[in-house]
mmCIF file of C-alpha atoms in Angstrom:
data_model
loop_
_atom_site.group_PDB
_atom_site.id
_atom_site.type_symbol
_atom_site.label_atom_id
_atom_site.label_comp_id
_atom_site.label_asym_id
_atom_site.label_seq_id
_atom_site.Cartn_x
_atom_site.Cartn_y
_atom_site.Cartn_z
ATOM 1 C CA MET V 1 261.293 -44.178 -35.835
ATOM 2 C CA PRO V 2 258.272 -42.108 -35.357
ATOM 3 C CA PRO V 3 256.544 -43.041 -31.881
ATOM 4 C CA VAL V 4 253.873 -46.015 -31.722
ATOM 5 C CA PHE V 5 251.364 -43.430 -29.592
ATOM 6 C CA SER V 6 250.848 -39.770 -30.610
ATOM 7 C CA HIS V 7 251.071 -37.267 -27.630
ATOM 8 C CA GLY V 8 248.808 -38.156 -25.037
ATOM 9 C CA ASP V 9 247.806 -41.472 -26.312
ATOM 10 C CA LEU V 10 249.777 -43.780 -24.459
ATOM 11 C CA ARG V 11 248.503 -42.102 -21.318
ATOM 12 C CA LEU V 12 245.007 -42.626 -22.284
ATOM 13 C CA TYR V 13 245.724 -46.199 -23.443
ATOM 14 C CA LEU V 14 247.438 -46.650 -20.109
ATOM 15 C CA LEU V 15 244.339 -45.588 -18.226
ATOM 16 C CA ASN V 16 242.139 -47.782 -20.641
ATOM 17 C CA LEU V 17 244.204 -50.833 -19.615
ATOM 18 C CA LEU V 18 244.073 -50.395 -16.027
ATOM 19 C CA ALA V 19 240.051 -49.652 -16.133
ATOM 20 C CA GLU V 20 240.221 -53.561 -17.396
ATOM 21 C CA ALA V 21 241.897 -54.923 -14.492
ATOM 22 C CA PRO V 22 244.699 -53.913 -11.941
ATOM 23 C CA ARG V 23 248.207 -54.592 -13.392
ATOM 24 C CA HIS V 24 252.053 -54.702 -12.561
ATOM 25 C CA GLY V 25 254.417 -52.911 -14.859
ATOM 26 C CA TYR V 26 256.111 -55.952 -16.702
ATOM 27 C CA ASP V 27 251.964 -57.184 -17.192
ATOM 28 C CA ILE V 28 251.376 -53.866 -18.610
ATOM 29 C CA MET V 29 254.427 -53.887 -21.160
ATOM 30 C CA GLN V 30 253.128 -57.462 -22.199
ATOM 31 C CA SER V 31 249.771 -56.664 -22.801
ATOM 32 C CA LEU V 32 250.734 -53.574 -25.151
ATOM 33 C CA ALA V 33 252.967 -56.168 -27.054
ATOM 34 C CA GLU V 34 250.388 -58.792 -27.131
ATOM 35 C CA ARG V 35 247.962 -56.019 -28.741
ATOM 36 C CA THR V 36 250.463 -55.095 -31.213
ATOM 37 C CA GLY V 37 251.316 -58.501 -32.520
ATOM 38 C CA GLY V 38 254.473 -58.753 -30.612
ATOM 39 C CA THR V 39 255.839 -56.034 -32.981
ATOM 40 C CA TYR V 40 255.956 -53.252 -30.252
ATOM 41 C CA THR V 41 257.339 -53.754 -26.540
ATOM 42 C CA PRO V 42 257.468 -50.435 -24.675
ATOM 43 C CA SER V 43 260.492 -50.247 -22.340
ATOM 44 C CA ALA V 44 260.420 -49.702 -18.447
ATOM 45 C CA GLY V 45 261.653 -46.204 -19.201
ATOM 46 C CA THR V 46 258.652 -45.546 -21.285
ATOM 47 C CA ILE V 47 255.972 -46.948 -18.894
ATOM 48 C CA TYR V 48 256.917 -46.035 -15.293
ATOM 49 C CA PRO V 49 257.234 -42.540 -15.655
ATOM 50 C CA ARG V 50 253.746 -42.276 -17.152
ATOM 51 C CA LEU V 51 252.446 -44.411 -14.283
ATOM 52 C CA SER V 52 254.033 -41.967 -11.761
ATOM 53 C CA LYS V 53 252.691 -39.094 -13.548
ATOM 54 C CA LEU V 54 249.289 -40.932 -13.455
ATOM 55 C CA GLU V 55 249.732 -41.584 -9.800
ATOM 56 C CA GLU V 56 250.566 -37.829 -9.245
ATOM 57 C CA GLU V 57 247.451 -36.761 -10.642
ATOM 58 C CA GLY V 58 245.471 -39.337 -8.614
ATOM 59 C CA LEU V 59 244.263 -41.236 -11.278
ATOM 60 C CA VAL V 60 246.062 -44.708 -10.512
ATOM 61 C CA THR V 61 247.422 -45.954 -7.247
ATOM 62 C CA LYS V 62 250.296 -48.463 -6.429
ATOM 63 C CA THR V 63 250.478 -51.212 -3.997
ATOM 64 C CA SER V 64 252.876 -53.793 -3.161
ATOM 65 C CA ASP V 65 252.273 -57.339 -4.137
ATOM 66 C CA GLY V 66 255.424 -59.116 -2.933
ATOM 67 C CA ARG V 67 258.237 -58.160 -5.367
ATOM 68 C CA LYS V 68 255.605 -56.432 -7.587
ATOM 69 C CA THR V 69 254.048 -53.097 -7.809
ATOM 70 C CA VAL V 70 250.661 -53.359 -8.872
ATOM 71 C CA TYR V 71 248.884 -50.286 -10.212
ATOM 72 C CA GLU V 72 245.104 -49.798 -10.032
ATOM 73 C CA ILE V 73 242.795 -47.243 -11.380
ATOM 74 C CA THR V 74 241.082 -44.727 -9.194
ATOM 75 C CA ASP V 75 237.387 -43.532 -9.622
ATOM 76 C CA ALA V 76 239.091 -40.357 -10.900
ATOM 77 C CA GLY V 77 240.917 -42.369 -13.550
ATOM 78 C CA ARG V 78 237.620 -44.459 -14.438
ATOM 79 C CA ALA V 79 235.770 -41.142 -14.911
ATOM 80 C CA GLU V 80 238.491 -40.049 -17.448
ATOM 81 C CA VAL V 81 237.997 -43.187 -19.472
ATOM 82 C CA ARG V 82 234.497 -42.784 -19.663
ATOM 83 C CA ASP V 83 234.576 -39.131 -20.296
ATOM 84 C CA ARG V 84 237.166 -39.811 -23.296
ATOM 85 C CA ALA V 85 235.508 -42.980 -24.279
ATOM 86 C CA HIS V 86 234.889 -41.431 -27.796
ATOM 87 C CA ASP V 87 238.494 -40.324 -28.204
ATOM 88 C CA ILE V 88 239.488 -43.903 -27.374
ATOM 89 C CA ALA V 89 236.968 -45.330 -30.023
ATOM 90 C CA GLY V 90 238.372 -42.886 -32.617
ATOM 91 C CA ILE V 91 241.905 -44.145 -31.807
ATOM 92 C CA GLU V 92 241.110 -47.689 -32.398
ATOM 93 C CA ALA V 93 238.643 -46.876 -35.437
ATOM 94 C CA GLY V 94 241.754 -45.187 -37.069
ATOM 95 C CA LEU V 95 244.166 -47.891 -36.382
ATOM 96 C CA ALA V 96 241.481 -50.399 -37.508
ATOM 97 C CA ASP V 97 241.816 -49.255 -41.287
ATOM 98 C CA THR V 98 245.417 -49.522 -41.607
ATOM 99 C CA VAL V 99 245.317 -53.004 -39.809
ATOM 100 C CA ARG V 100 243.161 -54.324 -42.769
ATOM 101 C CA LEU V 101 245.595 -52.538 -45.518
ATOM 102 C CA ILE V 102 248.399 -54.612 -43.535
ATOM 103 C CA ALA V 103 246.694 -57.762 -43.657
ATOM 104 C CA ASP V 104 245.739 -57.534 -47.297
ATOM 105 C CA GLU V 105 249.379 -56.881 -48.077
ATOM 106 C CA VAL V 106 250.714 -59.523 -46.148
ATOM 107 C CA ARG V 107 248.370 -62.164 -47.577
ATOM 108 C CA THR V 108 249.558 -60.858 -51.086
ATOM 109 C CA SER V 109 253.185 -61.107 -50.249
ATOM 110 C CA VAL V 110 252.785 -64.509 -48.787
ATOM 111 C CA ARG V 111 250.905 -65.716 -52.069
ATOM 112 C CA GLU V 112 253.396 -64.188 -54.414
ATOM 113 C CA ALA V 113 256.361 -65.053 -52.487
ATOM 114 C CA MET V 114 255.011 -69.081 -52.241
ATOM 115 C CA LYS V 115 254.261 -68.818 -56.036
ATOM 116 C CA SER V 116 257.749 -68.032 -56.697
ATOM 117 C CA LEU V 117 259.338 -70.498 -54.244
ATOM 118 C CA ARG V 118 257.101 -73.377 -55.830
ATOM 119 C CA ALA V 119 257.977 -72.503 -59.291
ATOM 120 C CA ASP V 120 261.678 -72.532 -58.516
ATOM 121 C CA LEU V 121 261.586 -75.724 -56.515
ATOM 122 C CA ALA V 122 259.490 -77.276 -59.061
ATOM 123 C CA ALA V 123 261.836 -76.506 -62.115
ATOM 124 C CA ALA V 124 264.863 -77.905 -59.757
ATOM 125 C CA ALA V 125 263.136 -81.185 -59.333
ATOM 126 C CA ASN V 126 262.141 -81.762 -62.997
ATOM 127 C CA GLU V 127 265.841 -81.043 -63.866
ATOM 128 C CA SER V 128 267.336 -83.420 -61.445
ATOM 129 C CA PRO V 129 265.387 -86.632 -62.708
ATOM 130 C CA ARG V 130 266.053 -86.258 -66.418
ATOM 131 C CA ALA V 131 269.986 -85.763 -65.348
ATOM 132 C CA SER V 132 270.378 -88.727 -63.631
ATOM 133 C CA ALA V 133 268.329 -90.980 -66.156
ATOM 134 C CA ALA V 134 270.311 -89.909 -69.262
ATOM 135 C CA THR V 135 273.954 -88.992 -67.838
ATOM 136 C CA PRO V 136 276.556 -90.811 -65.893
ATOM 137 C CA PRO V 137 277.306 -90.475 -62.029
ATOM 138 C CA PRO V 138 279.323 -87.452 -62.505
ATOM 139 C CA ALA V 139 276.263 -85.421 -64.375
ATOM 140 C CA GLN V 140 274.321 -86.716 -61.345
ATOM 141 C CA GLU V 141 276.365 -85.052 -59.013
ATOM 142 C CA ASP V 142 276.144 -81.574 -61.158
ATOM 143 C CA ALA V 143 272.358 -82.148 -60.926
ATOM 144 C CA ARG V 144 272.462 -82.628 -57.112
ATOM 145 C CA ALA V 145 274.610 -79.456 -56.986
ATOM 146 C CA ARG V 146 272.169 -77.701 -58.756
ATOM 147 C CA ALA V 147 269.425 -78.803 -56.653
ATOM 148 C CA ARG V 148 271.441 -77.482 -53.614
ATOM 149 C CA GLU V 149 272.030 -74.111 -55.381
ATOM 150 C CA GLU V 150 268.102 -74.102 -55.827
ATOM 151 C CA LEU V 151 267.564 -74.628 -52.362
ATOM 152 C CA HIS V 152 269.933 -72.058 -51.186
ATOM 153 C CA ARG V 153 267.859 -69.652 -53.445
ATOM 154 C CA ALA V 154 264.562 -70.624 -52.144
ATOM 155 C CA GLU V 155 265.942 -70.004 -48.465
ATOM 156 C CA ALA V 156 266.933 -66.740 -49.469
ATOM 157 C CA ALA V 157 263.606 -65.994 -51.087
ATOM 158 C CA ILE V 158 261.892 -67.041 -47.517
ATOM 159 C CA ALA V 159 264.419 -64.810 -45.710
ATOM 160 C CA ASP V 160 263.815 -61.941 -47.934
ATOM 161 C CA PHE V 161 260.052 -62.285 -47.525
ATOM 162 C CA ARG V 162 260.479 -62.761 -43.771
ATOM 163 C CA GLY V 163 262.288 -59.344 -43.594
ATOM 164 C CA ARG V 164 260.001 -57.498 -45.870
ATOM 165 C CA VAL V 165 256.849 -58.587 -44.015
ATOM 166 C CA ARG V 166 258.233 -58.046 -40.482
ATOM 167 C CA ALA V 167 259.728 -54.392 -41.514
ATOM 168 C CA GLU V 168 256.063 -53.578 -42.643
ATOM 169 C CA LEU V 169 254.442 -54.701 -39.708
ATOM 170 C CA ARG V 170 256.770 -52.872 -37.461
ATOM 171 C CA SER V 171 256.557 -49.735 -39.687
ATOM 172 C CA HIS V 172 252.603 -50.097 -39.503
ATOM 173 C CA VAL V 173 252.911 -50.054 -35.575
ATOM 174 C CA ALA V 174 255.335 -47.531 -35.300
ATOM 175 C CA ARG V 175 252.764 -45.189 -37.115
ATOM 176 C CA GLY V 176 250.591 -45.867 -34.690
ATOM 177 C CA GLY V 177 248.567 -49.069 -36.136
ATOM 178 C CA ASP V 178 246.921 -51.471 -34.142
ATOM 179 C CA LEU V 179 247.520 -55.431 -34.836
ATOM 180 C CA PRO V 180 244.869 -57.478 -33.424
ATOM 181 C CA ALA V 181 245.243 -61.156 -32.645
ATOM 182 C CA ALA V 182 243.145 -62.203 -35.380
ATOM 183 C CA VAL V 183 244.984 -60.473 -37.817
ATOM 184 C CA VAL V 184 248.122 -62.332 -36.910
ATOM 185 C CA ASP V 185 246.027 -65.613 -36.771
ATOM 186 C CA ALA V 186 245.142 -64.960 -40.543
ATOM 187 C CA LEU V 187 248.942 -64.582 -41.320
ATOM 188 C CA GLN V 188 249.704 -67.853 -39.876
ATOM 189 C CA ALA V 189 246.953 -69.580 -41.209
ATOM 190 C CA GLY V 190 248.070 -68.040 -44.703
ATOM 191 C CA LEU V 191 251.615 -69.544 -44.192
ATOM 192 C CA GLU V 192 250.364 -72.969 -43.226
ATOM 193 C CA ALA V 193 248.106 -73.226 -46.200
ATOM 194 C CA ALA V 194 250.869 -72.110 -48.306
ATOM 195 C CA ALA V 195 253.447 -74.660 -46.955
ATOM 196 C CA SER V 196 250.540 -77.256 -47.436
ATOM 197 C CA SER V 197 250.381 -76.190 -51.130
ATOM 198 C CA LEU V 198 254.147 -76.298 -51.355
ATOM 199 C CA SER V 199 254.355 -80.075 -50.099
ATOM 200 C CA GLU V 200 251.741 -81.217 -52.774
ATOM 201 C CA SER V 201 253.391 -79.426 -55.521
ATOM 202 C CA LEU V 202 256.782 -81.481 -54.408
ATOM 203 C CA ARG V 203 255.255 -84.963 -54.157
ATOM 204 C CA ARG V 204 253.962 -84.381 -57.817
#
């Protein structure tokens, strides 16, 4: 899997995070996870060596706060962030285009998966009443068995959809793409709307 950040980008991103506020190592890792929608969480082995290097360069300092070590940007670090503001903006602009494409693909995948699921469940629901009204109890049991089979198929479709979307999101972030909270919020809203639509279809 290719790195999430290109060479030198993570170093600059860490400085940019520390320019916002002092942070301890775990906070930095959590901030990176949040800003990538939870699809990328760097390891301590990725973050701490870079923080140590920044400290050696005089760009950050560290102090102890109980059990935690807090890192804070220096004036020299702030100067680099200011001088490279254009680079930071360029990285974020390049990632934003990819995020929009991912969001569109996710919405399309949600619509297609839910459309297929509604059709399968509606077909199963329509078969059961006819079978129970026109056939003896053993046939009713067959209808229930078919409904259970359709339920398993529906669950498999949901699991497949989840796996495909998750893999695509992880691949996007691994390629260096950003994933703002707004995109994740839109995905959650789309899923909730699809679930509501499914419930309405089953009640008909």
